[in-house]
């Protein structure tokens, strides 16, 4: 029980780090587009780009955790091939669109800053939309990585038996190499 919970937490943390890193990197082309379109007249590009990257990295970290949370609830007892990418993307977008502004409101309240509704709604819409697109891409990429006829249940359940290929799953161990077998 404890190992299962720790394994899920490790997976959620890893997913949150990957999403945070991806959103961090996505901030630079986004700010370049704003600069080219002239939407940042008079604003120094590098401080704005780094600030945007840090903000998006934090939002991406939370969104990756929300994706893991939603996938753990909505995708429980389902195989990877049976998951509806659109449903997972919408659910992740909604969960992220609620969690990110709520965390921002809590941070603002503890910092002594006013909490207003309009910026929270805007942040919720942006983070929810980005999380939905990221979730759709994540599920589609995972489903496209399945081999034809593969169920995908093993891809959702990790463990030591899945990390190291054994004789029953790996063609290298089944003697397909032209040289001596390693059995």
mmCIF file of C-alpha atoms in Angstrom:
data_model
loop_
_atom_site.group_PDB
_atom_site.id
_atom_site.type_symbol
_atom_site.label_atom_id
_atom_site.label_comp_id
_atom_site.label_asym_id
_atom_site.label_seq_id
_atom_site.Cartn_x
_atom_site.Cartn_y
_atom_site.Cartn_z
ATOM 1 C CA UNK A 1 0.000 0.000 0.000
ATOM 2 C CA UNK A 2 2.722 2.453 1.002
ATOM 3 C CA UNK A 3 4.874 1.466 -1.979
ATOM 4 C CA UNK A 4 1.910 2.027 -4.311
ATOM 5 C CA UNK A 5 1.271 5.497 -2.898
ATOM 6 C CA UNK A 6 4.960 6.417 -3.044
ATOM 7 C CA UNK A 7 5.186 5.131 -6.624
ATOM 8 C CA UNK A 8 2.198 7.255 -7.629
ATOM 9 C CA UNK A 9 3.628 10.321 -5.891
ATOM 10 C CA UNK A 10 6.972 9.791 -7.636
ATOM 11 C CA UNK A 11 5.174 9.550 -10.978
ATOM 12 C CA UNK A 12 3.133 12.678 -10.290
ATOM 13 C CA UNK A 13 6.249 14.592 -9.259
ATOM 14 C CA UNK A 14 8.103 13.436 -12.359
ATOM 15 C CA UNK A 15 5.190 14.429 -14.568
ATOM 16 C CA UNK A 16 4.947 17.820 -12.865
ATOM 17 C CA UNK A 17 8.678 18.429 -13.424
ATOM 18 C CA UNK A 18 8.424 17.480 -17.101
ATOM 19 C CA UNK A 19 5.429 19.744 -17.678
ATOM 20 C CA UNK A 20 7.055 22.607 -15.762
ATOM 21 C CA UNK A 21 10.206 22.276 -17.857
ATOM 22 C CA UNK A 22 8.245 22.123 -21.102
ATOM 23 C CA UNK A 23 6.198 25.190 -20.217
ATOM 24 C CA UNK A 24 9.387 27.015 -19.177
ATOM 25 C CA UNK A 25 10.895 26.371 -22.602
ATOM 26 C CA UNK A 26 7.635 27.272 -24.383
ATOM 27 C CA UNK A 27 7.728 30.749 -22.827
ATOM 28 C CA UNK A 28 10.672 31.889 -24.936
ATOM 29 C CA UNK A 29 9.087 31.416 -28.378
ATOM 30 C CA UNK A 30 5.877 32.899 -26.974
ATOM 31 C CA UNK A 31 7.619 36.084 -25.863
ATOM 32 C CA UNK A 32 9.487 36.216 -29.188
ATOM 33 C CA UNK A 33 6.135 36.188 -30.998
ATOM 34 C CA UNK A 34 4.877 39.009 -28.749
ATOM 35 C CA UNK A 35 8.039 40.991 -29.473
ATOM 36 C CA UNK A 36 7.804 40.464 -33.258
ATOM 37 C CA UNK A 37 4.135 41.491 -33.282
ATOM 38 C CA UNK A 38 5.041 44.699 -31.447
ATOM 39 C CA UNK A 39 2.949 43.902 -28.383
ATOM 40 C CA UNK A 40 5.902 44.614 -26.085
ATOM 41 C CA UNK A 41 6.883 48.097 -27.206
ATOM 42 C CA UNK A 42 9.175 49.697 -24.652
ATOM 43 C CA UNK A 43 9.513 46.552 -22.528
ATOM 44 C CA UNK A 44 12.974 44.959 -22.200
ATOM 45 C CA UNK A 45 12.693 41.535 -23.817
ATOM 46 C CA UNK A 46 14.962 39.407 -21.596
ATOM 47 C CA UNK A 47 13.534 40.357 -18.195
ATOM 48 C CA UNK A 48 10.032 39.880 -19.562
ATOM 49 C CA UNK A 49 10.945 36.545 -21.175
ATOM 50 C CA UNK A 50 12.564 35.224 -17.989
ATOM 51 C CA UNK A 51 9.659 36.373 -15.842
ATOM 52 C CA UNK A 52 7.174 34.753 -18.213
ATOM 53 C CA UNK A 53 9.237 31.563 -18.267
ATOM 54 C CA UNK A 54 9.311 31.372 -14.469
ATOM 55 C CA UNK A 55 5.577 31.990 -14.237
ATOM 56 C CA UNK A 56 4.759 29.390 -16.870
ATOM 57 C CA UNK A 57 7.130 26.899 -15.249
ATOM 58 C CA UNK A 58 5.259 27.196 -11.962
ATOM 59 C CA UNK A 59 1.908 26.913 -13.705
ATOM 60 C CA UNK A 60 3.169 23.935 -15.713
ATOM 61 C CA UNK A 61 4.382 22.209 -12.560
ATOM 62 C CA UNK A 62 0.951 22.573 -10.970
ATOM 63 C CA UNK A 63 -0.757 21.566 -14.222
ATOM 64 C CA UNK A 64 1.376 18.419 -14.486
ATOM 65 C CA UNK A 65 0.372 17.488 -10.958
ATOM 66 C CA UNK A 66 -3.280 18.198 -11.773
ATOM 67 C CA UNK A 67 -2.984 15.998 -14.869
ATOM 68 C CA UNK A 68 -1.611 13.158 -12.761
ATOM 69 C CA UNK A 69 -4.370 13.666 -10.201
ATOM 70 C CA UNK A 70 -7.127 13.699 -12.808
ATOM 71 C CA UNK A 71 -5.648 10.765 -14.718
ATOM 72 C CA UNK A 72 -5.378 8.793 -11.505
ATOM 73 C CA UNK A 73 -9.065 9.361 -10.799
ATOM 74 C CA UNK A 74 -10.617 9.265 -14.274
ATOM 75 C CA UNK A 75 -8.229 6.694 -15.732
ATOM 76 C CA UNK A 76 -8.352 4.231 -12.871
ATOM 77 C CA UNK A 77 -9.050 0.678 -14.027
ATOM 78 C CA UNK A 78 -8.669 1.684 -17.692
ATOM 79 C CA UNK A 79 -6.064 0.710 -20.207
ATOM 80 C CA UNK A 80 -4.093 3.336 -22.049
ATOM 81 C CA UNK A 81 -5.744 2.497 -25.351
ATOM 82 C CA UNK A 82 -9.202 2.941 -23.760
ATOM 83 C CA UNK A 83 -8.586 6.450 -22.439
ATOM 84 C CA UNK A 84 -10.470 9.225 -24.217
ATOM 85 C CA UNK A 85 -7.859 11.917 -24.910
ATOM 86 C CA UNK A 86 -10.485 14.643 -25.255
ATOM 87 C CA UNK A 87 -12.120 13.732 -21.965
ATOM 88 C CA UNK A 88 -8.788 13.651 -20.155
ATOM 89 C CA UNK A 89 -7.771 16.977 -21.748
ATOM 90 C CA UNK A 90 -11.023 18.697 -20.757
ATOM 91 C CA UNK A 91 -10.874 17.336 -17.223
ATOM 92 C CA UNK A 92 -7.252 18.361 -16.807
ATOM 93 C CA UNK A 93 -8.029 21.820 -18.164
ATOM 94 C CA UNK A 94 -10.885 22.292 -15.723
ATOM 95 C CA UNK A 95 -8.934 20.998 -12.723
ATOM 96 C CA UNK A 96 -5.927 23.159 -13.608
ATOM 97 C CA UNK A 97 -8.159 26.165 -14.335
ATOM 98 C CA UNK A 98 -9.428 25.939 -10.765
ATOM 99 C CA UNK A 99 -6.250 24.949 -8.921
ATOM 100 C CA UNK A 100 -3.793 27.483 -10.410
ATOM 101 C CA UNK A 101 -5.879 30.629 -9.679
ATOM 102 C CA UNK A 102 -6.772 29.264 -6.238
ATOM 103 C CA UNK A 103 -3.070 28.811 -5.418
ATOM 104 C CA UNK A 104 -2.380 32.297 -6.766
ATOM 105 C CA UNK A 105 -5.119 33.748 -4.576
ATOM 106 C CA UNK A 106 -3.706 31.993 -1.513
ATOM 107 C CA UNK A 107 -0.184 33.273 -2.249
ATOM 108 C CA UNK A 108 -1.497 36.804 -2.800
ATOM 109 C CA UNK A 109 -3.538 36.693 0.401
ATOM 110 C CA UNK A 110 -0.571 35.520 2.476
ATOM 111 C CA UNK A 111 1.650 38.136 0.839
ATOM 112 C CA UNK A 112 -0.746 40.939 1.729
ATOM 113 C CA UNK A 113 -1.772 41.643 -1.849
ATOM 114 C CA UNK A 114 -5.392 42.083 -2.881
ATOM 115 C CA UNK A 115 -7.192 39.128 -4.421
ATOM 116 C CA UNK A 116 -9.323 40.144 -7.402
ATOM 117 C CA UNK A 117 -11.595 38.028 -9.552
ATOM 118 C CA UNK A 118 -10.744 39.245 -13.069
ATOM 119 C CA UNK A 119 -7.044 38.305 -13.076
ATOM 120 C CA UNK A 120 -7.869 34.983 -11.423
ATOM 121 C CA UNK A 121 -10.370 34.162 -14.166
ATOM 122 C CA UNK A 122 -7.852 35.146 -16.849
ATOM 123 C CA UNK A 123 -5.105 33.019 -15.270
ATOM 124 C CA UNK A 124 -7.554 30.134 -14.916
ATOM 125 C CA UNK A 125 -8.542 30.308 -18.573
ATOM 126 C CA UNK A 126 -4.952 30.517 -19.805
ATOM 127 C CA UNK A 127 -3.589 27.795 -17.538
ATOM 128 C CA UNK A 128 -6.603 25.564 -18.157
ATOM 129 C CA UNK A 129 -6.270 25.934 -21.918
ATOM 130 C CA UNK A 130 -2.544 25.239 -21.891
ATOM 131 C CA UNK A 131 -3.049 22.264 -19.575
ATOM 132 C CA UNK A 132 -5.764 20.849 -21.818
ATOM 133 C CA UNK A 133 -3.535 21.071 -24.876
ATOM 134 C CA UNK A 134 -0.621 19.554 -22.949
ATOM 135 C CA UNK A 135 -2.791 16.713 -21.637
ATOM 136 C CA UNK A 136 -4.157 15.987 -25.104
ATOM 137 C CA UNK A 137 -0.626 15.853 -26.494
ATOM 138 C CA UNK A 138 0.601 13.668 -23.642
ATOM 139 C CA UNK A 139 -2.180 11.097 -23.999
ATOM 140 C CA UNK A 140 -1.969 11.062 -27.808
ATOM 141 C CA UNK A 141 1.814 10.588 -27.679
ATOM 142 C CA UNK A 142 1.500 7.764 -25.163
ATOM 143 C CA UNK A 143 -1.205 6.055 -27.210
ATOM 144 C CA UNK A 144 0.765 6.380 -30.431
ATOM 145 C CA UNK A 145 3.750 4.737 -28.734
ATOM 146 C CA UNK A 146 1.754 1.533 -28.214
ATOM 147 C CA UNK A 147 2.642 -1.258 -30.593
ATOM 148 C CA UNK A 148 -0.220 -2.656 -32.716
ATOM 149 C CA UNK A 149 -2.241 -5.070 -30.611
ATOM 150 C CA UNK A 150 -0.662 -3.911 -27.369
ATOM 151 C CA UNK A 151 -3.166 -3.361 -24.574
ATOM 152 C CA UNK A 152 -1.366 -0.554 -22.795
ATOM 153 C CA UNK A 153 -2.182 -1.661 -19.261
ATOM 154 C CA UNK A 154 1.462 -2.353 -18.516
ATOM 155 C CA UNK A 155 2.360 1.159 -19.630
ATOM 156 C CA UNK A 156 0.225 2.633 -16.842
ATOM 157 C CA UNK A 157 1.459 0.228 -14.189
ATOM 158 C CA UNK A 158 5.174 0.641 -13.641
ATOM 159 C CA UNK A 159 7.345 -1.486 -11.484
ATOM 160 C CA UNK A 160 10.685 -3.255 -11.415
ATOM 161 C CA UNK A 161 9.405 -6.102 -13.591
ATOM 162 C CA UNK A 162 8.606 -3.617 -16.348
ATOM 163 C CA UNK A 163 11.876 -1.733 -16.195
ATOM 164 C CA UNK A 164 14.104 -4.677 -17.056
ATOM 165 C CA UNK A 165 13.181 -6.830 -19.992
ATOM 166 C CA UNK A 166 13.199 -10.526 -19.357
ATOM 167 C CA UNK A 167 13.366 -13.543 -21.652
ATOM 168 C CA UNK A 168 9.603 -13.665 -22.174
ATOM 169 C CA UNK A 169 9.233 -10.067 -23.454
ATOM 170 C CA UNK A 170 12.440 -9.134 -25.188
ATOM 171 C CA UNK A 171 13.316 -10.531 -28.631
ATOM 172 C CA UNK A 172 17.012 -10.059 -27.854
ATOM 173 C CA UNK A 173 16.683 -12.654 -25.101
ATOM 174 C CA UNK A 174 14.723 -14.978 -27.389
ATOM 175 C CA UNK A 175 17.689 -15.704 -29.579
ATOM 176 C CA UNK A 176 17.085 -13.331 -32.482
ATOM 177 C CA UNK A 177 20.639 -12.045 -32.332
ATOM 178 C CA UNK A 178 23.066 -13.644 -34.783
ATOM 179 C CA UNK A 179 25.563 -14.384 -32.009
ATOM 180 C CA UNK A 180 25.411 -16.497 -28.876
ATOM 181 C CA UNK A 181 22.383 -16.165 -26.605
ATOM 182 C CA UNK A 182 22.832 -14.656 -23.169
ATOM 183 C CA UNK A 183 20.739 -17.186 -21.219
#
